[in-house]
mmCIF file of C-alpha atoms and ligand atoms in Angstrom:
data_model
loop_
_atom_site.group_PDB
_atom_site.id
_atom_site.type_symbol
_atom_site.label_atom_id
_atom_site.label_comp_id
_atom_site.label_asym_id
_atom_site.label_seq_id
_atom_site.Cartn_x
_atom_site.Cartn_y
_atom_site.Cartn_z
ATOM 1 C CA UNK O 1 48.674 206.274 164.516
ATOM 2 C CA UNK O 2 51.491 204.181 166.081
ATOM 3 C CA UNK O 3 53.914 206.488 167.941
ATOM 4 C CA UNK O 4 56.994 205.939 165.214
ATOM 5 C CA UNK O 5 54.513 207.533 162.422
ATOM 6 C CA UNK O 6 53.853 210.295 164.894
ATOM 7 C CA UNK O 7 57.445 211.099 165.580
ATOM 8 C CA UNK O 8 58.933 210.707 162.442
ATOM 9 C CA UNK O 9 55.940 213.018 160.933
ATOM 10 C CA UNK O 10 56.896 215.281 163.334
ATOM 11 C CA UNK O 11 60.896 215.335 163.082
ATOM 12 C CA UNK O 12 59.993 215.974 159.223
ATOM 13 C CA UNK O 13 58.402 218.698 159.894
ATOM 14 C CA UNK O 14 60.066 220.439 162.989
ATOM 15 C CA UNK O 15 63.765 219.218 162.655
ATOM 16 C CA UNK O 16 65.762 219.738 165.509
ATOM 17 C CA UNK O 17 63.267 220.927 167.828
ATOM 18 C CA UNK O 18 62.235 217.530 167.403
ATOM 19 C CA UNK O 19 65.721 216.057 166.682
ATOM 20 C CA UNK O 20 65.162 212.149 166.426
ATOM 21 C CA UNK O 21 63.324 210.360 163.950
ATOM 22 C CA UNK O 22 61.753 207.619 166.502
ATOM 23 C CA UNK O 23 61.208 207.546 169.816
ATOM 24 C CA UNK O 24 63.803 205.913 171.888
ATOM 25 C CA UNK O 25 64.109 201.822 172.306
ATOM 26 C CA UNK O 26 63.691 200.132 175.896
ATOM 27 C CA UNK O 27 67.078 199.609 175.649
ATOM 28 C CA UNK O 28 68.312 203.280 175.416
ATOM 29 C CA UNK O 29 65.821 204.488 177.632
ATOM 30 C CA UNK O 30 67.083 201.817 180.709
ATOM 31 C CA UNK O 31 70.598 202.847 179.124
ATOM 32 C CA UNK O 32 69.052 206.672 180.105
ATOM 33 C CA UNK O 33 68.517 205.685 183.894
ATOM 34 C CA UNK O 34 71.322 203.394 184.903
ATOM 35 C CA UNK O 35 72.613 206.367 186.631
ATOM 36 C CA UNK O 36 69.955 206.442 189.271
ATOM 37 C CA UNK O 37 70.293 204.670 192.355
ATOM 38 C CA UNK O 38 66.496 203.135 192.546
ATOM 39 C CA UNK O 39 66.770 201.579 196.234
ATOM 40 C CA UNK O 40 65.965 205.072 197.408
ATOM 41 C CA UNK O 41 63.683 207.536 196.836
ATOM 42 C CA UNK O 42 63.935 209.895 194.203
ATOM 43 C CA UNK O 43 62.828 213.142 192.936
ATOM 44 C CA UNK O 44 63.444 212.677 188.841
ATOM 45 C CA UNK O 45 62.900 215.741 186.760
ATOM 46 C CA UNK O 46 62.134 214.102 182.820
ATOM 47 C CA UNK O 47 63.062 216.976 180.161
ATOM 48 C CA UNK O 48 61.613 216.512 176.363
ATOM 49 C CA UNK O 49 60.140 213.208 176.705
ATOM 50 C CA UNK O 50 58.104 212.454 173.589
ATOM 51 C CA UNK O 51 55.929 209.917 173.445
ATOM 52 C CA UNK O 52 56.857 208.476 176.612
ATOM 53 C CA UNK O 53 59.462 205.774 176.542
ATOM 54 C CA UNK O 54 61.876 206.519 178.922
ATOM 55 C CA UNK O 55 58.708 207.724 180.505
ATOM 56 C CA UNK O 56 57.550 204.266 181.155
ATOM 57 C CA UNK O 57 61.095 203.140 182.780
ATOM 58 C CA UNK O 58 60.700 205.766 184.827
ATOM 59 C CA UNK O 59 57.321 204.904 186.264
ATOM 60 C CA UNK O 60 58.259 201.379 186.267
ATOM 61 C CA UNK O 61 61.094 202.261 188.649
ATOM 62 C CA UNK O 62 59.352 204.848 190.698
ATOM 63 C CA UNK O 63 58.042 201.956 192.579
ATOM 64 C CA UNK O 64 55.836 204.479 195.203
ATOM 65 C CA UNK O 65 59.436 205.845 196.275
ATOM 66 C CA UNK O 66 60.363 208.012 193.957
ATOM 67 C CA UNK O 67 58.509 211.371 192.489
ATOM 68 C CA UNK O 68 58.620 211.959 188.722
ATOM 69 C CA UNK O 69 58.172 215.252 186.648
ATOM 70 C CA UNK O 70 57.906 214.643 183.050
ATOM 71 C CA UNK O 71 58.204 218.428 180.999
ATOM 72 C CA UNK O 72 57.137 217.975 177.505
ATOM 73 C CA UNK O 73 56.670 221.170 174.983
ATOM 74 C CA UNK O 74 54.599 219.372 172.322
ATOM 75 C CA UNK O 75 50.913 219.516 172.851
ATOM 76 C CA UNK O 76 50.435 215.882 171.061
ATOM 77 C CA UNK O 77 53.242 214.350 172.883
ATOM 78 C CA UNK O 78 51.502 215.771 176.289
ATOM 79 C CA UNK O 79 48.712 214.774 175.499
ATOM 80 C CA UNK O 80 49.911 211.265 174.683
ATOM 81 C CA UNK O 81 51.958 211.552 178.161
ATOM 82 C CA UNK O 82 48.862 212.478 180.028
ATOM 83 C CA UNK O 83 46.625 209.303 178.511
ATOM 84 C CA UNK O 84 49.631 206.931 179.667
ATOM 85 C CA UNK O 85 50.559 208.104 182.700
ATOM 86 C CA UNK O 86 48.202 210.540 184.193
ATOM 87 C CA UNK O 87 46.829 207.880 186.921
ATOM 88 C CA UNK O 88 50.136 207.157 187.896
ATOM 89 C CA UNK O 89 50.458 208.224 191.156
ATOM 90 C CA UNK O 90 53.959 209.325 191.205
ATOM 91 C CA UNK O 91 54.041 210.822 187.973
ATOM 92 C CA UNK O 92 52.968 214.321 187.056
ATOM 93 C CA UNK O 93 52.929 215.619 183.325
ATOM 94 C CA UNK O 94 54.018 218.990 182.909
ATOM 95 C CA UNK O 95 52.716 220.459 179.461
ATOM 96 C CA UNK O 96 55.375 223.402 178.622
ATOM 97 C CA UNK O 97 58.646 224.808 177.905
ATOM 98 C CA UNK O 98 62.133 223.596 179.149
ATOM 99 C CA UNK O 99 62.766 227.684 179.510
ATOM 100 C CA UNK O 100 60.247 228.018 182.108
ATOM 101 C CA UNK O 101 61.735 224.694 184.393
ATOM 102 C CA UNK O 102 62.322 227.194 187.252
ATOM 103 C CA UNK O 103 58.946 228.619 187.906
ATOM 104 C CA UNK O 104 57.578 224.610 186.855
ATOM 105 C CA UNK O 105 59.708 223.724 189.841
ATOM 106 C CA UNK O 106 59.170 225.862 192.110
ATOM 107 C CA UNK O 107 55.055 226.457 191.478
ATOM 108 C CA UNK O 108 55.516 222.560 192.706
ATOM 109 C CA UNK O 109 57.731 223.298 195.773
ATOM 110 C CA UNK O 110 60.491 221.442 194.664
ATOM 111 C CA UNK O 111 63.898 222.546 195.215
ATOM 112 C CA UNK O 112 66.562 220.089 194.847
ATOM 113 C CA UNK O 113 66.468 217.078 192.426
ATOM 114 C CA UNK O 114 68.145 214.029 192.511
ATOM 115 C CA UNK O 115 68.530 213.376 188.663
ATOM 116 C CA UNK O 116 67.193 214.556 185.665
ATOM 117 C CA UNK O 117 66.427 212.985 182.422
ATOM 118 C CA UNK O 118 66.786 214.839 178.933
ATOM 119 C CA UNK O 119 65.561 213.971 175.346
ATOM 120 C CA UNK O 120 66.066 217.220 175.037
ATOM 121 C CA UNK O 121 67.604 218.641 171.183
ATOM 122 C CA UNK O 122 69.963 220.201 173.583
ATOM 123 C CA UNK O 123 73.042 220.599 171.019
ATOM 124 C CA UNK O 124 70.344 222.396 168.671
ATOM 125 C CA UNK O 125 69.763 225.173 171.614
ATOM 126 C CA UNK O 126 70.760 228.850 170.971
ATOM 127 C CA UNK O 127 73.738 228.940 173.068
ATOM 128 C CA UNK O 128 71.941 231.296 175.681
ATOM 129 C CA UNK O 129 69.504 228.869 175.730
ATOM 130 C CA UNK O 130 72.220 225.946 176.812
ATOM 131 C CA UNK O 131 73.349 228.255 179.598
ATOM 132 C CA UNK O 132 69.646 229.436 181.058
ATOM 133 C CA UNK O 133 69.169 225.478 180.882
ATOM 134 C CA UNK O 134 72.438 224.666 183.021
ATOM 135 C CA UNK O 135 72.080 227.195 185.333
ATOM 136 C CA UNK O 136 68.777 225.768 186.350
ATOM 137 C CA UNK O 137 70.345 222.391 186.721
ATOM 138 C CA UNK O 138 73.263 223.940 188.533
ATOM 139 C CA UNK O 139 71.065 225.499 191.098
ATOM 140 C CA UNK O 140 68.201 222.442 191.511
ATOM 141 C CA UNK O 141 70.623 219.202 191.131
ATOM 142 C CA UNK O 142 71.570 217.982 194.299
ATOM 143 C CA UNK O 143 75.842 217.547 194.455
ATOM 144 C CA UNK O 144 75.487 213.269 194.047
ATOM 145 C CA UNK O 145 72.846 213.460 191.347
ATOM 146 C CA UNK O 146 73.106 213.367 187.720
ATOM 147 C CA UNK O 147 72.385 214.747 184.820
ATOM 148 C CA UNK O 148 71.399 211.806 181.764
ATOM 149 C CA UNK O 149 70.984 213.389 177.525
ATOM 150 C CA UNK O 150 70.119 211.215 175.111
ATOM 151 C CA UNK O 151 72.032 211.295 171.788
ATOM 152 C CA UNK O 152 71.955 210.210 168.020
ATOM 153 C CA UNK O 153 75.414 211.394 167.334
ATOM 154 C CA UNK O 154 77.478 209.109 169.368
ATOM 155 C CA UNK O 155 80.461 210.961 171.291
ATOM 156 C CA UNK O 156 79.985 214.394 168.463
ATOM 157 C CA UNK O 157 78.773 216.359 171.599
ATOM 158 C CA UNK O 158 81.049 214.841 174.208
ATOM 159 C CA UNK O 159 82.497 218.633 174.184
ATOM 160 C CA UNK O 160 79.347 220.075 175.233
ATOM 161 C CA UNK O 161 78.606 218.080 178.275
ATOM 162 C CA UNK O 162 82.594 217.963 179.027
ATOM 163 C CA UNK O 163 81.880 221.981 179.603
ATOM 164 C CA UNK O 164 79.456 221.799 182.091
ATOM 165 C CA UNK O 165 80.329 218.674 184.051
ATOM 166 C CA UNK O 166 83.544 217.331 185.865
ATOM 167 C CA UNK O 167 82.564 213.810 184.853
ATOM 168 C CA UNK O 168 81.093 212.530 181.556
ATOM 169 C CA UNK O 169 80.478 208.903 180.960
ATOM 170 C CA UNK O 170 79.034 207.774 177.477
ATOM 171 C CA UNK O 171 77.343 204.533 176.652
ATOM 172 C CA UNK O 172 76.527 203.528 173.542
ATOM 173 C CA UNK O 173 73.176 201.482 172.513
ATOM 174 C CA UNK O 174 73.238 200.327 169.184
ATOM 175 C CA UNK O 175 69.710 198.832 169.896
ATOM 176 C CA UNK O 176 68.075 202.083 169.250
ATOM 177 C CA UNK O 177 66.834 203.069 165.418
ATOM 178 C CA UNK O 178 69.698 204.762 164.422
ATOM 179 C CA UNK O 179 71.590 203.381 167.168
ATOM 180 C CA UNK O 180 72.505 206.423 169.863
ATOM 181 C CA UNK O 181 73.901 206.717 172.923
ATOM 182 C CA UNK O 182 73.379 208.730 176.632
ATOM 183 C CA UNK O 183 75.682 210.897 178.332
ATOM 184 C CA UNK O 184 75.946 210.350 182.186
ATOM 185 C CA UNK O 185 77.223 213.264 183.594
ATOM 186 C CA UNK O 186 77.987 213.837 187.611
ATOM 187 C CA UNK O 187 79.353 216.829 189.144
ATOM 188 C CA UNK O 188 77.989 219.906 187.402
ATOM 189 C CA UNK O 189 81.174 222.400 187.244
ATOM 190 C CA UNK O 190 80.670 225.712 189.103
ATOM 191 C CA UNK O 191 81.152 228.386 186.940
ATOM 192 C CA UNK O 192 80.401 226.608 183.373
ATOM 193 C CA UNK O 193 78.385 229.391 181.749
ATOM 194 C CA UNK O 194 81.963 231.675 181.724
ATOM 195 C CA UNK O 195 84.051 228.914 180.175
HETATM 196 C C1 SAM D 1 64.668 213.654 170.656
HETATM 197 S S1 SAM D 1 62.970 213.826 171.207
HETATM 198 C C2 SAM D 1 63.084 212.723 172.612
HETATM 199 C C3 SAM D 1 61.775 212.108 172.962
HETATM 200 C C4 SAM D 1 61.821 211.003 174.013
HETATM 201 N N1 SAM D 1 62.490 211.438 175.232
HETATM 202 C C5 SAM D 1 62.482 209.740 173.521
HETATM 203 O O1 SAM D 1 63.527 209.378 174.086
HETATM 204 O O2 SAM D 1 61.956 209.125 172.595
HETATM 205 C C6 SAM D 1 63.019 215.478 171.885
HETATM 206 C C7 SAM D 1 61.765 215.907 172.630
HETATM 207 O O3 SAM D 1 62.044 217.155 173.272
HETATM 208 C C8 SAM D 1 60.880 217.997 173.133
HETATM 209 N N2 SAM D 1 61.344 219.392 173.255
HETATM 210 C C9 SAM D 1 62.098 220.080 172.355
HETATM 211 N N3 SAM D 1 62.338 221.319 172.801
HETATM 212 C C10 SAM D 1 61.712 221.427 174.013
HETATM 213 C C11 SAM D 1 61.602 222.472 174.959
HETATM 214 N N4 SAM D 1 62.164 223.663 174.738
HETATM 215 N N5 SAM D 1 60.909 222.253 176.100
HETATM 216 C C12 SAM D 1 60.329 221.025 176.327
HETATM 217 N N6 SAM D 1 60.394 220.001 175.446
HETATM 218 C C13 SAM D 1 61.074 220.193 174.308
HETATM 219 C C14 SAM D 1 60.342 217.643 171.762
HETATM 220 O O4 SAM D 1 58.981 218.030 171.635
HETATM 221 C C15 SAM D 1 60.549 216.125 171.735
HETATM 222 O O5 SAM D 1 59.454 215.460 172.285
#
């Protein structure tokens, strides 16, 4: 089964905890990491990646530098994940839930992180949810890193990310299927869960 059957069998039957009805193009997933600073080493935290697309770039770019956690809830996608990249050596699949990110982390000694990565249906989270996810990336995301979502609704959740982050960039990618769009966000705001 090609991974666009997969997917869109699976956004027709999960909806937003799936949220997209293909996997992302190479173009939106480069789009994804053009915030990342790849002449240095990196730790990159991945969040909801699929089937592995942005996945790739990522591994591509690692380059024996940079160290890669890739968190994906979907036991197929893992799995998928696992085939592709397992022998990577700076990538490591985590099979499991974006609410358990902080004992993920720090079961693998990791404290800060430069950037992270989401794919994430993050605009379809229970609000408590949104917050228990941004505190996490307040307290693990180092001051100059960033914070990259994914987005088939072009600039409709602008508002969101404008809540938790001083600075929001968006760039649209119309070669995507349905053409989308990634928020770059810098500067996580302090006390974002009150406002
Ligand atoms: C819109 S898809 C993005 C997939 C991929 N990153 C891409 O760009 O093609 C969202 C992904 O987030 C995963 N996901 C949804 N909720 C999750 C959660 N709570 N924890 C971890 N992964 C989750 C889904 O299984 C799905 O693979």
């Amino acid at each position: 089964m090609s991974d666009f059957t997969l997917f869109l069998g699976k956004f027709l039957r999960q909806g937003t905890a799936i949220a997209s009805l293909a996997p992302s193009s190479r173009w939106l997933s480069r789009a994804t990491v053009s915030n990342i600073d790849w002449t240095r080493p990196n730790v990159v935290v991945e969040l909801g990646a699929g089937t592995g697309p942005i996945t790739r770039v990522l591994a591509e770019r690692a380059a024996g530098r940079s160290r890669i956690l890739v968190v994906e809830r979907d036991p197929d996608f893992a799995r998928i994940l696992r085939d592709r990249h397992g022998d990577h050596p700076d990538v490591e699949v985590v099979e499991g839930d974006v609410r358990d990110l902080d004992a993920m982390l720090r079961d693998r000694g990791v404290a800060q992180v430069d950037h992270i990565v989401s794919g994430l249906p993050t605009p379809s989270f229970p609000k408590e949810s949104q917050l228990d996810l941004f505190r996490v990336v307040r307290r693990v995301l180092k001051p100059e890193g960033s914070f990259n979502q994914i987005t088939e609704m072009p600039l409709v959740y602008r508002g969101l990310y404008r809540r938790f982050f001083e600075e929001v960039r968006f760039v649209f990618e119309p070669r995507n299927f349905p053409p989308a769009g990634v928020y770059l966000c810098r500067r996580i705001k302090p006390a974002a869960d009150r406002s």
